[in-house]
Amino acid sequence: MATRLAILLSREYDAVTTTVYVSDPDPSEETIRKGQQWIQNTHETMRKQAQELPLMMGEEEQIELQSRVIPAESVVDGIVQAGDESDLVLIGASEESLIDQVLFGSIPEEVARACPAPVLMVKRYRGLRRFWLQRMWDALYGALPKLTREEMVDVYKRVRRNARPDIDFFVMI
């Protein structure tokens, strides 16, 4: 849905669409190659979708697609960095687990807060029941206290440390 919208906006405003892959801050050649392959697959999907979408009178079938692999500390930082050079950031809403959302927040929401360019989030419709459940969850989640970045890292380290099997674990088993 997000790629279709990008195609339509690109056609309407004769704009360039840049697809971004965010990698580790010091990416290996394999990581860069993986990112470029992911972008290539996305571009192939977009070209196929562009052919399926109807053209307006006198419109040509050309959309300009660019790509970038951005090294960054986090996905949010990479997208925000790309947003610094863009007029609009189009992002699909991610499907993060409930625990990840509670502990670390939602990536699309963090991007929307931090990005200097307007951010358009695309999410598919899942029915009224899911809509109202999400609304109730958002209200409850908004009332909960938020962890700072340092607290998140500390929680993550503790969970990882305590999840390792040690002598006590084997004795209990």
Tab-separated table of N, CA and C in Angstrom:
chain	number	residue	atom	x	y	z
A	1	MET	N	0.824	-1.186	0.000
A	1	MET	CA	0.000	0.000	0.000
A	1	MET	C	0.875	1.259	0.000
A	2	ALA	N	1.944	1.230	0.782
A	2	ALA	CA	2.835	2.396	0.846
A	2	ALA	C	3.536	2.616	-0.484
A	3	THR	N	3.955	1.536	-1.142
A	3	THR	CA	4.642	1.702	-2.426
A	3	THR	C	3.692	2.210	-3.498
A	4	ARG	N	2.445	1.750	-3.464
A	4	ARG	CA	1.452	2.247	-4.426
A	4	ARG	C	1.216	3.744	-4.242
A	5	LEU	N	1.103	4.152	-2.995
A	5	LEU	CA	0.903	5.573	-2.715
A	5	LEU	C	2.118	6.379	-3.170
A	6	ALA	N	3.315	5.852	-2.962
A	6	ALA	CA	4.533	6.539	-3.406
A	6	ALA	C	4.529	6.713	-4.923
A	7	ILE	N	4.089	5.689	-5.638
A	7	ILE	CA	4.021	5.765	-7.105
A	7	ILE	C	3.041	6.851	-7.532
A	8	LEU	N	1.862	6.846	-6.932
A	8	LEU	CA	0.840	7.834	-7.296
A	8	LEU	C	1.308	9.263	-7.005
A	9	LEU	N	1.923	9.472	-5.843
A	9	LEU	CA	2.430	10.801	-5.505
A	9	LEU	C	3.570	11.203	-6.445
A	10	SER	N	4.411	10.257	-6.776
A	10	SER	CA	5.517	10.521	-7.687
A	10	SER	C	5.007	10.946	-9.061
A	11	ARG	N	3.983	10.252	-9.539
A	11	ARG	CA	3.387	10.608	-10.837
A	11	ARG	C	2.733	11.985	-10.787
A	12	GLU	N	1.953	12.204	-9.747
A	12	GLU	CA	1.182	13.446	-9.651
A	12	GLU	C	2.086	14.677	-9.584
A	13	TYR	N	3.174	14.583	-8.828
A	13	TYR	CA	4.019	15.750	-8.599
A	13	TYR	C	5.361	15.666	-9.327
A	14	ASP	N	5.484	14.702	-10.246
A	14	ASP	CA	6.714	14.521	-11.010
A	14	ASP	C	7.922	14.496	-10.068
A	15	ALA	N	7.791	13.680	-9.030
A	15	ALA	CA	8.783	13.631	-7.961
A	15	ALA	C	9.686	12.410	-8.095
A	16	VAL	N	10.797	12.460	-7.421
A	16	VAL	CA	11.735	11.348	-7.352
A	16	VAL	C	11.437	10.578	-6.059
A	17	THR	N	11.343	9.260	-6.166
A	17	THR	CA	11.115	8.418	-4.999
A	17	THR	C	12.441	7.762	-4.624
A	18	THR	N	12.862	7.961	-3.378
A	18	THR	CA	14.108	7.375	-2.900
A	18	THR	C	13.774	6.300	-1.868
A	19	THR	N	14.244	5.093	-2.134
A	19	THR	CA	14.060	3.975	-1.214
A	19	THR	C	15.304	3.872	-0.350
A	20	VAL	N	15.092	3.723	0.967
A	20	VAL	CA	16.197	3.752	1.911
A	20	VAL	C	16.282	2.424	2.662
A	21	TYR	N	17.502	1.947	2.832
A	21	TYR	CA	17.794	0.794	3.680
A	21	TYR	C	18.761	1.277	4.753
A	22	VAL	N	18.421	1.074	6.025
A	22	VAL	CA	19.269	1.529	7.125
A	22	VAL	C	20.100	0.353	7.612
A	23	SER	N	21.422	0.553	7.639
A	23	SER	CA	22.342	-0.502	8.076
A	23	SER	C	23.029	-0.101	9.383
A	24	ASP	N	23.862	-0.988	9.883
A	24	ASP	CA	24.681	-0.698	11.063
A	24	ASP	C	25.586	0.488	10.764
A	25	PRO	N	26.083	1.163	11.811
A	25	PRO	CA	26.939	2.336	11.578
A	25	PRO	C	28.205	2.028	10.779
A	26	ASP	N	28.750	0.825	10.934
A	26	ASP	CA	29.949	0.434	10.202
A	26	ASP	C	29.622	-0.829	9.409
A	27	PRO	N	28.908	-0.680	8.278
A	27	PRO	CA	28.406	-1.861	7.577
A	27	PRO	C	29.495	-2.627	6.827
A	28	SER	N	29.331	-3.933	6.782
A	28	SER	CA	30.227	-4.764	5.985
A	28	SER	C	29.761	-4.725	4.536
A	29	GLU	N	30.589	-5.229	3.643
A	29	GLU	CA	30.214	-5.296	2.230
A	29	GLU	C	28.963	-6.166	2.053
A	30	GLU	N	28.871	-7.235	2.841
A	30	GLU	CA	27.708	-8.131	2.778
A	30	GLU	C	26.428	-7.391	3.188
A	31	THR	N	26.518	-6.585	4.226
A	31	THR	CA	25.357	-5.811	4.677
A	31	THR	C	24.922	-4.814	3.614
A	32	ILE	N	25.871	-4.147	3.000
A	32	ILE	CA	25.546	-3.183	1.939
A	32	ILE	C	24.913	-3.904	0.755
A	33	ARG	N	25.474	-5.048	0.391
A	33	ARG	CA	24.921	-5.830	-0.712
A	33	ARG	C	23.495	-6.289	-0.380
A	34	LYS	N	23.286	-6.723	0.852
A	34	LYS	CA	21.947	-7.146	1.293
A	34	LYS	C	20.959	-5.978	1.200
A	35	GLY	N	21.387	-4.796	1.647
A	35	GLY	CA	20.532	-3.617	1.569
A	35	GLY	C	20.198	-3.246	0.137
A	36	GLN	N	21.183	-3.308	-0.731
A	36	GLN	CA	20.953	-2.980	-2.141
A	36	GLN	C	20.018	-4.002	-2.791
A	37	GLN	N	20.133	-5.270	-2.398
A	37	GLN	CA	19.234	-6.296	-2.926
A	37	GLN	C	17.807	-6.057	-2.447
A	38	TRP	N	17.665	-5.693	-1.188
A	38	TRP	CA	16.329	-5.391	-0.639
A	38	TRP	C	15.708	-4.213	-1.405
A	39	ILE	N	16.512	-3.189	-1.649
A	39	ILE	CA	16.018	-2.023	-2.396
A	39	ILE	C	15.646	-2.433	-3.816
A	40	GLN	N	16.473	-3.241	-4.459
A	40	GLN	CA	16.196	-3.698	-5.823
A	40	GLN	C	14.867	-4.455	-5.878
A	41	ASN	N	14.630	-5.331	-4.913
A	41	ASN	CA	13.354	-6.068	-4.850
A	41	ASN	C	12.177	-5.108	-4.681
A	42	THR	N	12.356	-4.098	-3.843
A	42	THR	CA	11.299	-3.099	-3.642
A	42	THR	C	11.029	-2.340	-4.932
A	43	HIS	N	12.086	-1.963	-5.648
A	43	HIS	CA	11.920	-1.238	-6.913
A	43	HIS	C	11.221	-2.095	-7.964
A	44	GLU	N	11.543	-3.376	-8.010
A	44	GLU	CA	10.858	-4.273	-8.945
A	44	GLU	C	9.365	-4.337	-8.637
A	45	THR	N	9.038	-4.428	-7.357
A	45	THR	CA	7.629	-4.435	-6.946
A	45	THR	C	6.950	-3.135	-7.345
A	46	MET	N	7.633	-2.018	-7.141
A	46	MET	CA	7.054	-0.720	-7.480
A	46	MET	C	6.837	-0.582	-8.986
A	47	ARG	N	7.777	-1.052	-9.789
A	47	ARG	CA	7.614	-0.972	-11.246
A	47	ARG	C	6.434	-1.823	-11.710
A	48	LYS	N	6.297	-2.996	-11.100
A	48	LYS	CA	5.172	-3.867	-11.444
A	48	LYS	C	3.844	-3.199	-11.042
A	49	GLN	N	3.809	-2.606	-9.857
A	49	GLN	CA	2.600	-1.909	-9.416
A	49	GLN	C	2.298	-0.717	-10.311
A	50	ALA	N	3.330	-0.005	-10.750
A	50	ALA	CA	3.131	1.160	-11.620
A	50	ALA	C	2.480	0.753	-12.935
A	51	GLN	N	2.835	-0.424	-13.450
A	51	GLN	CA	2.232	-0.908	-14.693
A	51	GLN	C	0.761	-1.275	-14.493
A	52	GLU	N	0.407	-1.714	-13.285
A	52	GLU	CA	-0.970	-2.116	-13.001
A	52	GLU	C	-1.886	-0.924	-12.737
A	53	LEU	N	-1.310	0.204	-12.308
A	53	LEU	CA	-2.114	1.383	-12.015
A	53	LEU	C	-2.488	2.098	-13.308
A	54	PRO	N	-3.718	2.581	-13.405
A	54	PRO	CA	-4.128	3.275	-14.632
A	54	PRO	C	-3.388	4.606	-14.794
A	55	LEU	N	-3.123	4.968	-16.033
A	55	LEU	CA	-2.468	6.232	-16.340
A	55	LEU	C	-3.522	7.291	-16.647
A	56	MET	N	-3.209	8.515	-16.328
A	56	MET	CA	-4.084	9.635	-16.675
A	56	MET	C	-3.825	9.996	-18.138
A	57	MET	N	-4.722	10.744	-18.742
A	57	MET	CA	-4.576	11.138	-20.151
A	57	MET	C	-3.249	11.861	-20.370
A	58	GLY	N	-2.501	11.434	-21.366
A	58	GLY	CA	-1.260	12.094	-21.728
A	58	GLY	C	-0.101	11.799	-20.788
A	59	GLU	N	-0.304	10.961	-19.791
A	59	GLU	CA	0.742	10.677	-18.810
A	59	GLU	C	1.641	9.551	-19.319
A	60	GLU	N	2.930	9.704	-19.122
A	60	GLU	CA	3.869	8.649	-19.482
A	60	GLU	C	4.078	7.734	-18.288
A	61	GLU	N	4.574	6.528	-18.562
A	61	GLU	CA	4.727	5.516	-17.525
A	61	GLU	C	6.065	5.594	-16.810
A	62	GLN	N	6.658	6.719	-16.658
A	62	GLN	CA	7.980	6.773	-16.069
A	62	GLN	C	7.926	7.333	-14.659
A	63	ILE	N	8.509	6.586	-13.737
A	63	ILE	CA	8.705	7.091	-12.376
A	63	ILE	C	10.193	6.973	-12.090
A	64	GLU	N	10.729	7.979	-11.451
A	64	GLU	CA	12.163	7.974	-11.161
A	64	GLU	C	12.381	7.415	-9.760
A	65	LEU	N	13.152	6.324	-9.695
A	65	LEU	CA	13.441	5.651	-8.433
A	65	LEU	C	14.929	5.767	-8.122
A	66	GLN	N	15.220	6.184	-6.913
A	66	GLN	CA	16.601	6.237	-6.444
A	66	GLN	C	16.719	5.361	-5.208
A	67	SER	N	17.951	5.076	-4.792
A	67	SER	CA	18.153	4.243	-3.615
A	67	SER	C	19.333	4.740	-2.801
A	68	ARG	N	19.274	4.446	-1.507
A	68	ARG	CA	20.372	4.799	-0.600
A	68	ARG	C	20.460	3.761	0.508
A	69	VAL	N	21.674	3.348	0.829
A	69	VAL	CA	21.943	2.561	2.024
A	69	VAL	C	22.554	3.536	3.016
A	70	ILE	N	21.871	3.729	4.155
A	70	ILE	CA	22.297	4.727	5.127
A	70	ILE	C	22.817	4.030	6.383
A	71	PRO	N	24.093	4.216	6.725
A	71	PRO	CA	24.594	3.684	7.994
A	71	PRO	C	24.144	4.590	9.140
A	72	ALA	N	23.578	3.996	10.186
A	72	ALA	CA	23.098	4.785	11.325
A	72	ALA	C	23.063	3.924	12.583
A	73	GLU	N	22.999	4.578	13.728
A	73	GLU	CA	22.946	3.888	15.021
A	73	GLU	C	21.647	3.108	15.194
A	74	SER	N	20.564	3.630	14.632
A	74	SER	CA	19.268	2.950	14.741
A	74	SER	C	18.473	3.187	13.470
A	75	VAL	N	17.426	2.398	13.292
A	75	VAL	CA	16.546	2.558	12.128
A	75	VAL	C	15.933	3.951	12.129
A	76	VAL	N	15.511	4.400	13.294
A	76	VAL	CA	14.895	5.726	13.405
A	76	VAL	C	15.888	6.806	12.976
A	77	ASP	N	17.126	6.730	13.474
A	77	ASP	CA	18.134	7.736	13.103
A	77	ASP	C	18.382	7.752	11.596
A	78	GLY	N	18.431	6.568	10.979
A	78	GLY	CA	18.653	6.495	9.540
A	78	GLY	C	17.515	7.099	8.741
A	79	ILE	N	16.288	6.806	9.142
A	79	ILE	CA	15.128	7.362	8.426
A	79	ILE	C	15.061	8.868	8.621
A	80	VAL	N	15.350	9.331	9.830
A	80	VAL	CA	15.345	10.780	10.090
A	80	VAL	C	16.431	11.462	9.260
A	81	GLN	N	17.597	10.829	9.155
A	81	GLN	CA	18.676	11.373	8.331
A	81	GLN	C	18.225	11.502	6.874
A	82	ALA	N	17.548	10.481	6.358
A	82	ALA	CA	17.026	10.547	4.987
A	82	ALA	C	15.939	11.611	4.881
A	83	GLY	N	15.149	11.767	5.927
A	83	GLY	CA	14.085	12.765	5.935
A	83	GLY	C	14.593	14.191	5.905
A	84	ASP	N	15.830	14.404	6.381
A	84	ASP	CA	16.428	15.747	6.334
A	84	ASP	C	16.538	16.264	4.902
A	85	GLU	N	16.668	15.334	3.952
A	85	GLU	CA	16.876	15.714	2.558
A	85	GLU	C	15.627	15.483	1.711
A	86	SER	N	14.490	15.254	2.354
A	86	SER	CA	13.266	14.914	1.621
A	86	SER	C	12.151	15.911	1.905
A	87	ASP	N	11.206	15.949	0.981
A	87	ASP	CA	10.026	16.779	1.180
A	87	ASP	C	8.938	16.028	1.936
A	88	LEU	N	8.958	14.695	1.845
A	88	LEU	CA	7.963	13.849	2.493
A	88	LEU	C	8.586	12.494	2.784
A	89	VAL	N	8.298	11.954	3.960
A	89	VAL	CA	8.743	10.608	4.315
A	89	VAL	C	7.511	9.727	4.371
A	90	LEU	N	7.541	8.662	3.604
A	90	LEU	CA	6.428	7.713	3.547
A	90	LEU	C	6.908	6.428	4.191
A	91	ILE	N	6.225	5.982	5.236
A	91	ILE	CA	6.665	4.816	5.982
A	91	ILE	C	5.479	3.912	6.262
A	92	GLY	N	5.706	2.623	6.128
A	92	GLY	CA	4.692	1.646	6.493
A	92	GLY	C	4.725	1.439	7.992
A	93	ALA	N	3.580	1.278	8.606
A	93	ALA	CA	3.527	1.040	10.052
A	93	ALA	C	4.040	-0.365	10.321
A	94	SER	N	4.971	-0.480	11.254
A	94	SER	CA	5.580	-1.783	11.532
A	94	SER	C	4.699	-2.606	12.464
A	95	GLU	N	4.940	-3.895	12.463
A	95	GLU	CA	4.192	-4.838	13.289
A	95	GLU	C	5.079	-5.293	14.443
A	96	GLU	N	5.399	-4.390	15.348
A	96	GLU	CA	6.244	-4.734	16.485
A	96	GLU	C	5.409	-5.441	17.544
A	97	SER	N	6.063	-6.310	18.289
A	97	SER	CA	5.349	-7.033	19.342
A	97	SER	C	4.939	-6.063	20.449
A	98	LEU	N	3.972	-6.471	21.222
A	98	LEU	CA	3.460	-5.653	22.307
A	98	LEU	C	4.562	-5.327	23.307
A	99	ILE	N	5.383	-6.298	23.640
A	99	ILE	CA	6.454	-6.076	24.614
A	99	ILE	C	7.474	-5.087	24.062
A	100	ASP	N	7.833	-5.222	22.781
A	100	ASP	CA	8.765	-4.275	22.179
A	100	ASP	C	8.194	-2.856	22.195
A	101	GLN	N	6.910	-2.727	21.916
A	101	GLN	CA	6.293	-1.404	21.928
A	101	GLN	C	6.324	-0.807	23.328
A	102	VAL	N	6.029	-1.612	24.335
A	102	VAL	CA	6.018	-1.105	25.710
A	102	VAL	C	7.422	-0.710	26.142
A	103	LEU	N	8.411	-1.563	25.873
A	103	LEU	CA	9.774	-1.290	26.329
A	103	LEU	C	10.482	-0.242	25.484
A	104	PHE	N	10.324	-0.304	24.176
A	104	PHE	CA	11.153	0.516	23.303
A	104	PHE	C	10.387	1.522	22.465
A	105	GLY	N	9.064	1.504	22.479
A	105	GLY	CA	8.284	2.430	21.679
A	105	GLY	C	8.088	1.908	20.263
A	106	SER	N	7.342	2.642	19.488
A	106	SER	CA	7.023	2.252	18.121
A	106	SER	C	7.915	3.025	17.152
A	107	ILE	N	8.551	2.322	16.228
A	107	ILE	CA	9.462	2.958	15.272
A	107	ILE	C	8.758	4.042	14.453
A	108	PRO	N	7.586	3.763	13.846
A	108	PRO	CA	6.938	4.829	13.070
A	108	PRO	C	6.620	6.075	13.908
A	109	GLU	N	6.208	5.878	15.151
A	109	GLU	CA	5.909	7.039	16.006
A	109	GLU	C	7.169	7.829	16.322
A	110	GLU	N	8.272	7.135	16.591
A	110	GLU	CA	9.536	7.820	16.860
A	110	GLU	C	10.006	8.593	15.630
A	111	VAL	N	9.849	8.007	14.456
A	111	VAL	CA	10.232	8.691	13.217
A	111	VAL	C	9.380	9.947	13.044
A	112	ALA	N	8.082	9.817	13.268
A	112	ALA	CA	7.182	10.970	13.105
A	112	ALA	C	7.550	12.096	14.058
A	113	ARG	N	7.964	11.758	15.262
A	113	ARG	CA	8.340	12.791	16.234
A	113	ARG	C	9.669	13.466	15.880
A	114	ALA	N	10.627	12.696	15.373
A	114	ALA	CA	11.984	13.205	15.181
A	114	ALA	C	12.254	13.785	13.799
A	115	CYS	N	11.488	13.400	12.810
A	115	CYS	CA	11.787	13.780	11.425
A	115	CYS	C	11.379	15.229	11.142
A	116	PRO	N	12.268	16.000	10.509
A	116	PRO	CA	11.927	17.386	10.180
A	116	PRO	C	10.927	17.499	9.026
A	117	ALA	N	10.905	16.503	8.147
A	117	ALA	CA	9.962	16.507	7.024
A	117	ALA	C	8.637	15.892	7.474
A	118	PRO	N	7.552	16.216	6.786
A	118	PRO	CA	6.281	15.557	7.113
A	118	PRO	C	6.399	14.042	6.919
A	119	VAL	N	5.772	13.284	7.814
A	119	VAL	CA	5.820	11.822	7.758
A	119	VAL	C	4.405	11.311	7.525
A	120	LEU	N	4.270	10.469	6.518
A	120	LEU	CA	2.992	9.855	6.194
A	120	LEU	C	3.116	8.367	6.496
A	121	MET	N	2.346	7.892	7.487
A	121	MET	CA	2.365	6.481	7.856
A	121	MET	C	1.211	5.769	7.175
A	122	VAL	N	1.520	4.618	6.582
A	122	VAL	CA	0.506	3.836	5.878
A	122	VAL	C	0.306	2.539	6.644
A	123	LYS	N	-0.949	2.257	6.947
A	123	LYS	CA	-1.274	1.041	7.675
A	123	LYS	C	-2.569	0.489	7.110
A	124	ARG	N	-2.614	-0.813	6.934
A	124	ARG	CA	-3.813	-1.395	6.347
A	124	ARG	C	-4.954	-1.446	7.365
A	125	TYR	N	-6.162	-1.414	6.867
A	125	TYR	CA	-7.361	-1.475	7.688
A	125	TYR	C	-7.602	-2.910	8.137
A	126	ARG	N	-7.892	-3.111	9.408
A	126	ARG	CA	-8.069	-4.460	9.949
A	126	ARG	C	-9.426	-4.696	10.582
A	127	GLY	N	-10.373	-3.871	10.295
A	127	GLY	CA	-11.713	-4.076	10.825
A	127	GLY	C	-11.975	-3.232	12.066
A	128	LEU	N	-13.252	-3.086	12.379
A	128	LEU	CA	-13.644	-2.227	13.502
A	128	LEU	C	-13.192	-2.772	14.848
A	129	ARG	N	-13.268	-4.083	15.045
A	129	ARG	CA	-12.874	-4.639	16.334
A	129	ARG	C	-11.399	-4.326	16.617
A	130	ARG	N	-10.547	-4.573	15.645
A	130	ARG	CA	-9.115	-4.287	15.811
A	130	ARG	C	-8.891	-2.789	16.004
A	131	PHE	N	-9.663	-1.972	15.282
A	131	PHE	CA	-9.555	-0.520	15.401
A	131	PHE	C	-9.826	-0.073	16.834
A	132	TRP	N	-10.931	-0.546	17.426
A	132	TRP	CA	-11.289	-0.126	18.783
A	132	TRP	C	-10.363	-0.724	19.832
A	133	LEU	N	-9.913	-1.951	19.616
A	133	LEU	CA	-8.931	-2.528	20.534
A	133	LEU	C	-7.636	-1.713	20.508
A	134	GLN	N	-7.235	-1.305	19.309
A	134	GLN	CA	-6.023	-0.489	19.190
A	134	GLN	C	-6.218	0.859	19.874
A	135	ARG	N	-7.381	1.453	19.708
A	135	ARG	CA	-7.671	2.733	20.379
A	135	ARG	C	-7.583	2.600	21.893
A	136	MET	N	-8.172	1.519	22.435
A	136	MET	CA	-8.124	1.297	23.891
A	136	MET	C	-6.681	1.070	24.337
A	137	TRP	N	-5.926	0.267	23.569
A	137	TRP	CA	-4.527	0.026	23.914
A	137	TRP	C	-3.731	1.327	23.886
A	138	ASP	N	-3.942	2.162	22.866
A	138	ASP	CA	-3.220	3.424	22.765
A	138	ASP	C	-3.491	4.316	23.968
A	139	ALA	N	-4.755	4.344	24.424
A	139	ALA	CA	-5.101	5.146	25.594
A	139	ALA	C	-4.402	4.607	26.840
A	140	LEU	N	-4.423	3.292	27.022
A	140	LEU	CA	-3.762	2.674	28.165
A	140	LEU	C	-2.256	2.871	28.081
A	141	TYR	N	-1.691	2.630	26.916
A	141	TYR	CA	-0.250	2.757	26.716
A	141	TYR	C	0.207	4.195	26.956
A	142	GLY	N	-0.603	5.163	26.537
A	142	GLY	CA	-0.259	6.563	26.742
A	142	GLY	C	-0.228	6.951	28.211
A	143	ALA	N	-0.965	6.232	29.041
A	143	ALA	CA	-1.000	6.537	30.466
A	143	ALA	C	0.171	5.912	31.225
A	144	LEU	N	0.854	4.950	30.626
A	144	LEU	CA	1.975	4.284	31.290
A	144	LEU	C	3.226	5.151	31.233
A	145	PRO	N	4.077	5.056	32.264
A	145	PRO	CA	5.335	5.824	32.216
A	145	PRO	C	6.265	5.262	31.136
A	146	LYS	N	7.082	6.127	30.574
A	146	LYS	CA	8.004	5.742	29.502
A	146	LYS	C	9.420	5.606	30.058
A	147	LEU	N	10.160	4.627	29.521
A	147	LEU	CA	11.550	4.438	29.901
A	147	LEU	C	12.447	5.388	29.117
A	148	THR	N	13.509	5.856	29.767
A	148	THR	CA	14.506	6.634	29.044
A	148	THR	C	15.363	5.669	28.237
A	149	ARG	N	16.182	6.207	27.348
A	149	ARG	CA	17.053	5.371	26.519
A	149	ARG	C	17.989	4.521	27.391
A	150	GLU	N	18.536	5.141	28.438
A	150	GLU	CA	19.450	4.422	29.330
A	150	GLU	C	18.720	3.304	30.073
A	151	GLU	N	17.489	3.573	30.510
A	151	GLU	CA	16.704	2.540	31.194
A	151	GLU	C	16.371	1.389	30.247
A	152	MET	N	16.083	1.698	28.983
A	152	MET	CA	15.804	0.642	27.998
A	152	MET	C	17.015	-0.262	27.816
A	153	VAL	N	18.190	0.351	27.689
A	153	VAL	CA	19.417	-0.426	27.512
A	153	VAL	C	19.668	-1.291	28.744
A	154	ASP	N	19.444	-0.723	29.932
A	154	ASP	CA	19.640	-1.473	31.171
A	154	ASP	C	18.683	-2.666	31.256
A	155	VAL	N	17.416	-2.458	30.917
A	155	VAL	CA	16.433	-3.554	30.928
A	155	VAL	C	16.849	-4.633	29.932
A	156	TYR	N	17.254	-4.222	28.754
A	156	TYR	CA	17.660	-5.181	27.734
A	156	TYR	C	18.843	-6.017	28.222
A	157	LYS	N	19.842	-5.348	28.794
A	157	LYS	CA	21.018	-6.071	29.296
A	157	LYS	C	20.644	-7.044	30.400
A	158	ARG	N	19.776	-6.608	31.321
A	158	ARG	CA	19.359	-7.503	32.419
A	158	ARG	C	18.613	-8.727	31.898
A	159	VAL	N	17.707	-8.508	30.952
A	159	VAL	CA	16.949	-9.627	30.398
A	159	VAL	C	17.893	-10.594	29.697
A	160	ARG	N	18.815	-10.074	28.898
A	160	ARG	CA	19.780	-10.928	28.202
A	160	ARG	C	20.654	-11.701	29.198
A	161	ARG	N	21.126	-11.005	30.233
A	161	ARG	CA	21.988	-11.632	31.230
A	161	ARG	C	21.227	-12.731	31.974
A	162	ASN	N	19.996	-12.467	32.354
A	162	ASN	CA	19.210	-13.428	33.126
A	162	ASN	C	18.636	-14.547	32.269
A	163	ALA	N	18.680	-14.397	30.955
A	163	ALA	CA	18.141	-15.432	30.071
A	163	ALA	C	19.179	-16.511	29.758
A	164	ARG	N	20.422	-16.283	30.125
A	164	ARG	CA	21.473	-17.272	29.875
A	164	ARG	C	21.349	-18.439	30.854
A	165	PRO	N	21.460	-19.657	30.349
A	165	PRO	CA	21.425	-20.798	31.272
A	165	PRO	C	22.719	-20.842	32.083
A	166	ASP	N	22.575	-20.919	33.397
A	166	ASP	CA	23.729	-21.037	34.271
A	166	ASP	C	23.533	-22.247	35.184
A	167	ILE	N	24.336	-22.389	36.187
A	167	ILE	CA	24.272	-23.557	37.060
A	167	ILE	C	22.932	-23.648	37.779
A	168	ASP	N	22.394	-22.489	38.215
A	168	ASP	CA	21.093	-22.493	38.895
A	168	ASP	C	19.994	-22.998	37.964
A	169	PHE	N	20.060	-22.586	36.725
A	169	PHE	CA	19.067	-23.039	35.737
A	169	PHE	C	19.097	-24.549	35.607
A	170	PHE	N	20.298	-25.105	35.435
A	170	PHE	CA	20.400	-26.562	35.240
A	170	PHE	C	20.018	-27.326	36.499
A	171	VAL	N	20.327	-26.799	37.678
A	171	VAL	CA	19.930	-27.455	38.927
A	171	VAL	C	18.409	-27.472	39.034
A	172	MET	N	17.751	-26.373	38.680
A	172	MET	CA	16.284	-26.318	38.758
A	172	MET	C	15.639	-27.277	37.752
A	173	ILE	N	16.233	-27.411	36.594
A	173	ILE	CA	15.690	-28.322	35.587
A	173	ILE	C	15.823	-29.743	36.056
